[in-house]
Structures are given as C-alpha cells and as structure tokens.
CSV table of C-alpha atoms in Angstrom, one decimal:
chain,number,residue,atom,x,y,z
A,495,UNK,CA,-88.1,113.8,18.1
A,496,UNK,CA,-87.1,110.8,20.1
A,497,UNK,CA,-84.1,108.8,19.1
A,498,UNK,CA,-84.9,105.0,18.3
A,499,UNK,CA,-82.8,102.6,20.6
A,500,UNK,CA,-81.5,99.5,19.3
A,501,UNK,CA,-78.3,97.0,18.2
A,502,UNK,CA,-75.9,97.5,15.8
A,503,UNK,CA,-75.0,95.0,12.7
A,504,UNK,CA,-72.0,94.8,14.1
A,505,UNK,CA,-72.3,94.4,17.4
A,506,UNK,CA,-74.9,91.6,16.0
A,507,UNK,CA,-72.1,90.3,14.6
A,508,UNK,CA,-69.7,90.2,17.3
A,509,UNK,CA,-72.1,88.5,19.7
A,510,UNK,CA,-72.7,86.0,16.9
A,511,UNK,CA,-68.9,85.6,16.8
A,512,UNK,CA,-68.9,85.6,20.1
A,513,UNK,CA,-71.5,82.7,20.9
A,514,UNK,CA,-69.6,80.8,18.6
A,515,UNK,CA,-66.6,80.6,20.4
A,516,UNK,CA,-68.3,79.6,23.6
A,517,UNK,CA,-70.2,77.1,22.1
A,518,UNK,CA,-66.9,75.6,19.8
A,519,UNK,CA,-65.0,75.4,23.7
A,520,UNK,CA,-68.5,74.2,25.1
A,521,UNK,CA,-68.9,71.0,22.6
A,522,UNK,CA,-64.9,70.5,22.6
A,523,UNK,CA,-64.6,70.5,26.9
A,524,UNK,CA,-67.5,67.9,26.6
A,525,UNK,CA,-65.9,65.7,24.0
A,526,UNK,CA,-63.0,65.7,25.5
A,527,UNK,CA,-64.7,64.9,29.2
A,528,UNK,CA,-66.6,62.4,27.3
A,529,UNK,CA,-63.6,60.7,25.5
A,530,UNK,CA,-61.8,60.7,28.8
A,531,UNK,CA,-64.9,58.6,30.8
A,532,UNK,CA,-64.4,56.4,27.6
A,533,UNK,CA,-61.0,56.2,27.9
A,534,UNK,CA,-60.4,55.6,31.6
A,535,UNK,CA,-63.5,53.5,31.1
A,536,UNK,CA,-61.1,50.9,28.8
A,537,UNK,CA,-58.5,50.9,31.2
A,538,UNK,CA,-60.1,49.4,33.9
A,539,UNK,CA,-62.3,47.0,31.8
A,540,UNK,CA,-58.5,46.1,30.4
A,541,UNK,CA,-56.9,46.0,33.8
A,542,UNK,CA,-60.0,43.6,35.4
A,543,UNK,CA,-59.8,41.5,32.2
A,544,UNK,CA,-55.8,41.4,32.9
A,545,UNK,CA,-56.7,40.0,36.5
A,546,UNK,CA,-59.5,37.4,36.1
A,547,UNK,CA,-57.5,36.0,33.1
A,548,UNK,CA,-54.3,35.8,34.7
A,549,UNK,CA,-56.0,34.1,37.6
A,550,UNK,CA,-57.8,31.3,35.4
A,551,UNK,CA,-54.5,30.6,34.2
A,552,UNK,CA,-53.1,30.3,37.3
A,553,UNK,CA,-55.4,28.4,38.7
A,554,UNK,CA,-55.4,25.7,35.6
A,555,UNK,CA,-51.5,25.9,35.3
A,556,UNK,CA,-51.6,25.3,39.3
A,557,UNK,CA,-53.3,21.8,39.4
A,558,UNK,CA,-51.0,20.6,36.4
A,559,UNK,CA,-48.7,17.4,36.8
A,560,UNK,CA,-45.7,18.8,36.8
A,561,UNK,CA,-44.0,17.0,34.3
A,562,UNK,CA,-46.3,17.0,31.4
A,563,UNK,CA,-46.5,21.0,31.4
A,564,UNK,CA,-44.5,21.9,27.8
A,565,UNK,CA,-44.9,25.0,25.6
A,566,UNK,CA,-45.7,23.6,22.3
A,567,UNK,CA,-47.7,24.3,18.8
A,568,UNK,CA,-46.3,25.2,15.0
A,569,UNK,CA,-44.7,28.5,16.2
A,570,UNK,CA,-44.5,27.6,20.5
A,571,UNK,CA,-47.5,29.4,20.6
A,572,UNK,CA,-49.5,26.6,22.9
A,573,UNK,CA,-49.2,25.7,26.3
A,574,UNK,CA,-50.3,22.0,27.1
A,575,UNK,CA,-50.7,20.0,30.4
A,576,UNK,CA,-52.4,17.0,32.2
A,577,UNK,CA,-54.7,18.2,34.9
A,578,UNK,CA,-54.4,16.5,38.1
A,579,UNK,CA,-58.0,15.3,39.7
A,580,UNK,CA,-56.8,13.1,42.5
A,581,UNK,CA,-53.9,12.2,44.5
A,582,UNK,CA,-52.7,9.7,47.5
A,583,UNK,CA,-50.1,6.5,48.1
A,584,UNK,CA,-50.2,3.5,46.3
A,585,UNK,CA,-49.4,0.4,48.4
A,586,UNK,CA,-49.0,-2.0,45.5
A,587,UNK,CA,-48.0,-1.4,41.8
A,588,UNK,CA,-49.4,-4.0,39.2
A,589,UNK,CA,-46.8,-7.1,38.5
A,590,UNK,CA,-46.0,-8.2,35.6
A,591,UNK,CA,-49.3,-8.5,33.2
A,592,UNK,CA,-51.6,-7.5,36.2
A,593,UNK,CA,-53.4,-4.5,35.8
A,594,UNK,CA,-54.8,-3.4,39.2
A,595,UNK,CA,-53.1,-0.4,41.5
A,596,UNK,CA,-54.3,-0.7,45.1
A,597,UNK,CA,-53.7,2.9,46.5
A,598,UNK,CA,-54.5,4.7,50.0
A,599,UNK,CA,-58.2,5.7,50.0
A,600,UNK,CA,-58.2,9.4,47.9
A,601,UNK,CA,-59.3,12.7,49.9
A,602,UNK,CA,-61.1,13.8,47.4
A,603,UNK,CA,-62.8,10.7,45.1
A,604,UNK,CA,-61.2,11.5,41.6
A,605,UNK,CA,-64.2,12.8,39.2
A,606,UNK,CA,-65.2,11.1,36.1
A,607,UNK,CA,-62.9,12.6,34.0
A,608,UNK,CA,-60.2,10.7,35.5
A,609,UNK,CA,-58.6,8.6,32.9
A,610,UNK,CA,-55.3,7.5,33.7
A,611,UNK,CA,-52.5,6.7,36.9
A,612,UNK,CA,-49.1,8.4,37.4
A,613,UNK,CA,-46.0,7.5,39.5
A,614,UNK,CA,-44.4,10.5,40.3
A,615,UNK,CA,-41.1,9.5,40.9
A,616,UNK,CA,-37.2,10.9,40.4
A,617,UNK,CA,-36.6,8.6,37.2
A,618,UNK,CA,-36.1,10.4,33.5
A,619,UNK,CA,-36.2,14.3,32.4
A,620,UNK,CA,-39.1,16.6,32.4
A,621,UNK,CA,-38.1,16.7,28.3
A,622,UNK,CA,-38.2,12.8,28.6
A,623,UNK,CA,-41.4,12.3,30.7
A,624,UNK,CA,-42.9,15.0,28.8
A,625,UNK,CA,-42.4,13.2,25.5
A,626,UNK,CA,-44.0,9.7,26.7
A,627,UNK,CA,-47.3,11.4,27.8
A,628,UNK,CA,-47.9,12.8,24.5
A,629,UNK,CA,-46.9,10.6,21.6
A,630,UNK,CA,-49.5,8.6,19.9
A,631,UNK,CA,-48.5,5.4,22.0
A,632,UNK,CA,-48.1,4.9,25.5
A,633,UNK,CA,-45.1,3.0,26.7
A,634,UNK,CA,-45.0,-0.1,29.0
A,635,UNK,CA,-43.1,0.1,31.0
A,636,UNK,CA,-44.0,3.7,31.0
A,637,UNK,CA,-44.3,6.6,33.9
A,638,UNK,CA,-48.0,6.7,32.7
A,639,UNK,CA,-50.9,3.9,32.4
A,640,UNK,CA,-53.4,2.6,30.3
A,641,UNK,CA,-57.1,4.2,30.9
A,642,UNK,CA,-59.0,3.4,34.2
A,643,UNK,CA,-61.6,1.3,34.3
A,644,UNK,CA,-64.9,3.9,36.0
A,645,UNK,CA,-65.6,4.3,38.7
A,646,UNK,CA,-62.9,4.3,41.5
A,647,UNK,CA,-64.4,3.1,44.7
A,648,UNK,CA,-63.2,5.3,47.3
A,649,UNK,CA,-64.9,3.5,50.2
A,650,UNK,CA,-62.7,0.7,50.4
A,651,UNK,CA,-59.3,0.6,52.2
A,652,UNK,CA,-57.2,0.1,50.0
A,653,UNK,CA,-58.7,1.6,47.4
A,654,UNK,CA,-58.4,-0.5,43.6
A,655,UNK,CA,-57.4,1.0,41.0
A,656,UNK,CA,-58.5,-1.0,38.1
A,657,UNK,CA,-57.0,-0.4,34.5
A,658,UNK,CA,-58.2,-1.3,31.2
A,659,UNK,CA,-54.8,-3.2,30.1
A,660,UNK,CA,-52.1,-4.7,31.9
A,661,UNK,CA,-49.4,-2.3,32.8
A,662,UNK,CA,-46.1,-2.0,34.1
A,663,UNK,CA,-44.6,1.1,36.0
A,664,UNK,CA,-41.2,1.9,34.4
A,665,UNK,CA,-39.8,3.6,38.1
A,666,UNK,CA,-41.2,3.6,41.1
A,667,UNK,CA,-41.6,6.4,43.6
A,668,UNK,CA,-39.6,6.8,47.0
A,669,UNK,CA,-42.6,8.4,48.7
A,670,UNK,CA,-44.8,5.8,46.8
A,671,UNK,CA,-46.9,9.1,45.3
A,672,UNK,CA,-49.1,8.5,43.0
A,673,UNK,CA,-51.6,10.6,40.7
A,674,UNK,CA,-54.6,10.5,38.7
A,675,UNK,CA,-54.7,13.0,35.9
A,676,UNK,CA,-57.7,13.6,33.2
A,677,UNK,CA,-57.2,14.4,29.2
A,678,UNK,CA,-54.7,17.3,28.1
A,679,UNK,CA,-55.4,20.5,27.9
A,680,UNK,CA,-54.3,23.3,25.8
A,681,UNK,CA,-54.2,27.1,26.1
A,682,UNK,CA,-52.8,28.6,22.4
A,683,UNK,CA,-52.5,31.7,20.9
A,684,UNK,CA,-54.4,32.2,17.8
A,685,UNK,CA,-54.5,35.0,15.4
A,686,UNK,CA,-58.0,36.3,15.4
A,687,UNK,CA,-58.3,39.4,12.5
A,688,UNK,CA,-56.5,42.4,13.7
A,689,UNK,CA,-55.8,40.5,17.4
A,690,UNK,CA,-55.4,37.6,18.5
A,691,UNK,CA,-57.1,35.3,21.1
A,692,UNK,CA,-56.1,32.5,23.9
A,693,UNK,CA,-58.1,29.8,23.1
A,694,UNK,CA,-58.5,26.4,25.7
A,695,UNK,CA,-58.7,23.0,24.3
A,696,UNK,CA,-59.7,20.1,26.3
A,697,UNK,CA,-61.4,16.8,26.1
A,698,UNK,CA,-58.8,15.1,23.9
A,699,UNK,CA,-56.8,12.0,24.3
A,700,UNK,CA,-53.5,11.7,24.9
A,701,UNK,CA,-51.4,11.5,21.7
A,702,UNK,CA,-54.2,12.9,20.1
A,703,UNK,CA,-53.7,16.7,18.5
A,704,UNK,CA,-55.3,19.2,20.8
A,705,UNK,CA,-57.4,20.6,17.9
A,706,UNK,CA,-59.7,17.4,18.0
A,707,UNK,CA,-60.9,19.0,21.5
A,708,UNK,CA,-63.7,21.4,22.8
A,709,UNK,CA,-62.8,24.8,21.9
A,710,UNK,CA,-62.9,27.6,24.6
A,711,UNK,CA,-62.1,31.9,23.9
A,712,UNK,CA,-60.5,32.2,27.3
A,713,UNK,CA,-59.5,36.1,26.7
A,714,UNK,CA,-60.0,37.8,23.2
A,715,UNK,CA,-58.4,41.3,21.7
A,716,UNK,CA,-54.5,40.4,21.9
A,717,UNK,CA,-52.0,43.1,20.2
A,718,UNK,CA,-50.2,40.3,19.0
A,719,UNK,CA,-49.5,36.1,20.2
A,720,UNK,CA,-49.2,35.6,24.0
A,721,UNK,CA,-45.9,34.0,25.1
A,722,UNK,CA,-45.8,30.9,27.1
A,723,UNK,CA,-41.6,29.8,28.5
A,724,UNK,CA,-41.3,26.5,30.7
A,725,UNK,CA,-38.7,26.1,33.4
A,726,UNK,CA,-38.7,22.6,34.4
A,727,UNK,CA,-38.9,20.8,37.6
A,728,UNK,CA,-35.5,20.0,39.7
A,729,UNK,CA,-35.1,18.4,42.8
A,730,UNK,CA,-34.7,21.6,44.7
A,731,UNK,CA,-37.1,23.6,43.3
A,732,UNK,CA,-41.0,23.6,41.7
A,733,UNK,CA,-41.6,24.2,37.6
A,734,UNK,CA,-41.9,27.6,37.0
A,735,UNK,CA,-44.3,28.8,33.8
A,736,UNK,CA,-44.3,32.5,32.7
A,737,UNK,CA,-46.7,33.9,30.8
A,738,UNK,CA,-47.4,37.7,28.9
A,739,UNK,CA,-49.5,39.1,26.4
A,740,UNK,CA,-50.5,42.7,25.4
A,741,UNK,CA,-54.5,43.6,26.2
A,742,UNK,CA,-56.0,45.9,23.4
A,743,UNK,CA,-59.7,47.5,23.0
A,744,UNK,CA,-60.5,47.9,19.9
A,745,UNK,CA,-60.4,51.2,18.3
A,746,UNK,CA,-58.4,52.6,20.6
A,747,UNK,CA,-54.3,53.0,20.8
A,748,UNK,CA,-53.5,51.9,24.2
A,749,UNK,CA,-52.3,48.5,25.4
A,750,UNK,CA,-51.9,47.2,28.8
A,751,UNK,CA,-48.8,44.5,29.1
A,752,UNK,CA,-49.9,41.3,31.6
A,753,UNK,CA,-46.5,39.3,32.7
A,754,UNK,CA,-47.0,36.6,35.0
A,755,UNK,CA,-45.1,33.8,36.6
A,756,UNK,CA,-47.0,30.7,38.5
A,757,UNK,CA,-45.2,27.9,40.2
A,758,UNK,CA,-46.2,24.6,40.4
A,759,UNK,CA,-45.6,23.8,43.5
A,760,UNK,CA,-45.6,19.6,43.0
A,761,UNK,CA,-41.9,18.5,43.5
A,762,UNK,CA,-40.5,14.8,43.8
C-alpha cells in the first residue's frame, strides 16, 4: 500500500512561526524606513524655514535707521525699528517756525509710506535718540520731525520737503545726511500653545503701542521665546543686532538652534 505524503502539525507550525518573524522584521524595517523619510523630511523643512526666516529678518533689520533699532516689550521679548524708505543731502534745514526741508533730489522717490525726516547726525546716545522716536510726543527741537506733507516731488532740484508743523532740528549733520523713514515696526516673540511664534507689527504711529498695528506670523513652532540683544552704533563701527531661536515640528523631539548676527551698516 502506498504511503500518503504530506506536512506535519508541526512543521505547520514552525513555518507559521517562521512567517511570522519575517513579516514582524518586514513591517518593523519599513516603519523604521518610513519614520526616517519623515524624519529627515522635518529636518530640511526646519533647516529651509531657518534660512528664509533669517533672511527676512536680515533684510528688515538691514534697512533700519540705525538709531531707533531697541529690543523692547514686557519681558525684552520685541525687537522694534523705523524703516528707512529714502535717503540724500539736505541743503537747507527749516528756521525757526518754518516747516519746509529742501534736500538733494532722492535716488529712489520715497514711497507713500514715508511719514517723517531724520538728521543723522553725531549729537545724543543711541539710548537717547532711541527714547525721543518713541515716546508719545515728539520733541522740537528733536533729531526727528513732524509728519510729511504727501507727496514728495522728486523732479525738482532741490527737492521740498514739506512738513505738516513747523519744526526745528535739535543738531545738525556734518555730512548734511538726511533720512526719510516710515511707521515702526515690531518683530516679538509670543507664546503660541505649546511654541511660540515671531510675530511683525507694522502700520503704527510713533509713540503709539506696536499692538495697535497689522499683525503678521513671520515664523511659527518656536521651543521657547526668540532672543533679540542690541549693540549700539559708535563712531567706529555699525549697530550690531543678534538674533536666535530654537525651530520645532510638532510631534516630534528634535530642534534646530538658528543664531544670527546682522549689521547695520549706516554709521555717522
């Protein structure tokens, strides 16, 4: 009689055991592939993030009047500045109760945002300049003037100036330098949740709290508040600003630590 051919139960088994294993390594190698993509994935979305914030910093931080950049806020957690939009030589300063600059035509015609006229010059503190630009009343004689009245013809030569109240300059400048600046703006730190978030104000007046402003997420997912330190401006050398902050994703562990310094090149 002929033997039947055939599988044991336990050699069933074993394969069963067997397939098992495979397939628990199987799903676990492609897990830990796919959680690696993922992974590596974050990294560079942090480390392009790290980049295009850094340079919109830069580049707002860059065209800043150099004595108006201060690090404030309720815990210094806010960097504000005036935004320069046009610069040349003026040729005559207002006198006593006049109110008109007349100034070398501008490069560049100063946009609409323009607002208000600065003579950079070697007179006061950054801490003292800074101070006057920001408190709820402008000074005259002051380093800064009244509102200017729209537009600026830039087709004339010299160019006119006109501002909305008579003015006095409180110093004037040995390389008769002159700026026109727009409102503040603002870049702060702000918890948002678990993170925080760098948030740009703008719009405002001067003297005016930089909360009254439009509101901008510049870069969100922060382990923790950015850090914002001034060095002021000499007579040797340009302000320095230094900013860091920690990049998270969420969900996941890692961070990635931006540190940055920009100068602002503008010296007397």
């Amino acid at each position: 009689m002929r033997r039947a051919a055939g599988f044991t139960l336990v050699e069933l088994v074993m394969v069963i055991v067997l397939l098992a294993i495979v397939a628990t390594i199987s799903v676990q190698f492609v897990a830990l592939s796919t959680q690696g993509a993922i992974d590596t994935g974050d990294r560079q979305q942090r480390a392009l993030k790290a980049v295009v914030v850094s340079e919109q910093i830069t580049r707002m931080l860059r065209e800043a009047f150099p004595l108006s950049v201060r690090v404030t806020g309720p815990t210094d957690n806010c960097i504000e500045w005036l935004p320069i939009v046009g610069a040349t030589r003026y040729t005559e300063l207002p006198k006593a109760g006049g109110s008109t600059i007349e100034v070398v035509p501008f490069s560049r015609t100063p946009d609409d945002d323009s607002v208000r006229a600065v003579v950079y010059g070697y007179g006061g503190s950054a801490d003292d300049v800074a101070a006057k630009f920001y408190q709820s009343a402008l000074q005259n004689p002051g380093p800064i003037s009244p509102e200017i009245v729209k537009p600026i013809d830039n087709s004339t030569v010299p160019v006119s100036i006109n501002l909305d109240a008579p003015h006095r300059f409180s110093a004037k400048s040995p390389a008769r330098r002159l700026y026109v600046v727009s409102r503040p703006q603002a870049l702060c730190s702000e918890p948002d949740g678990e993170f925080e978030e760098l948030a740009l104000y703008r719009g405002y007046n001067v003297g005016a709290s930089y909360d009254r402003g439009n509101r901008d997420v510049l870069a969100a997912n922060l382990k923790g508040p950015a850090e914002f330190f001034v060095k002021p401006i000499s007579l040797r050398r340009a302000a320095v600003v230094s900013f860091s902050f920690d990049l998270a994703t969420p969900g996941s562990t890692e961070t990635l630590e931006v540190s940055q310094e920009v100068q602002i090149r503008n010296v007397p």
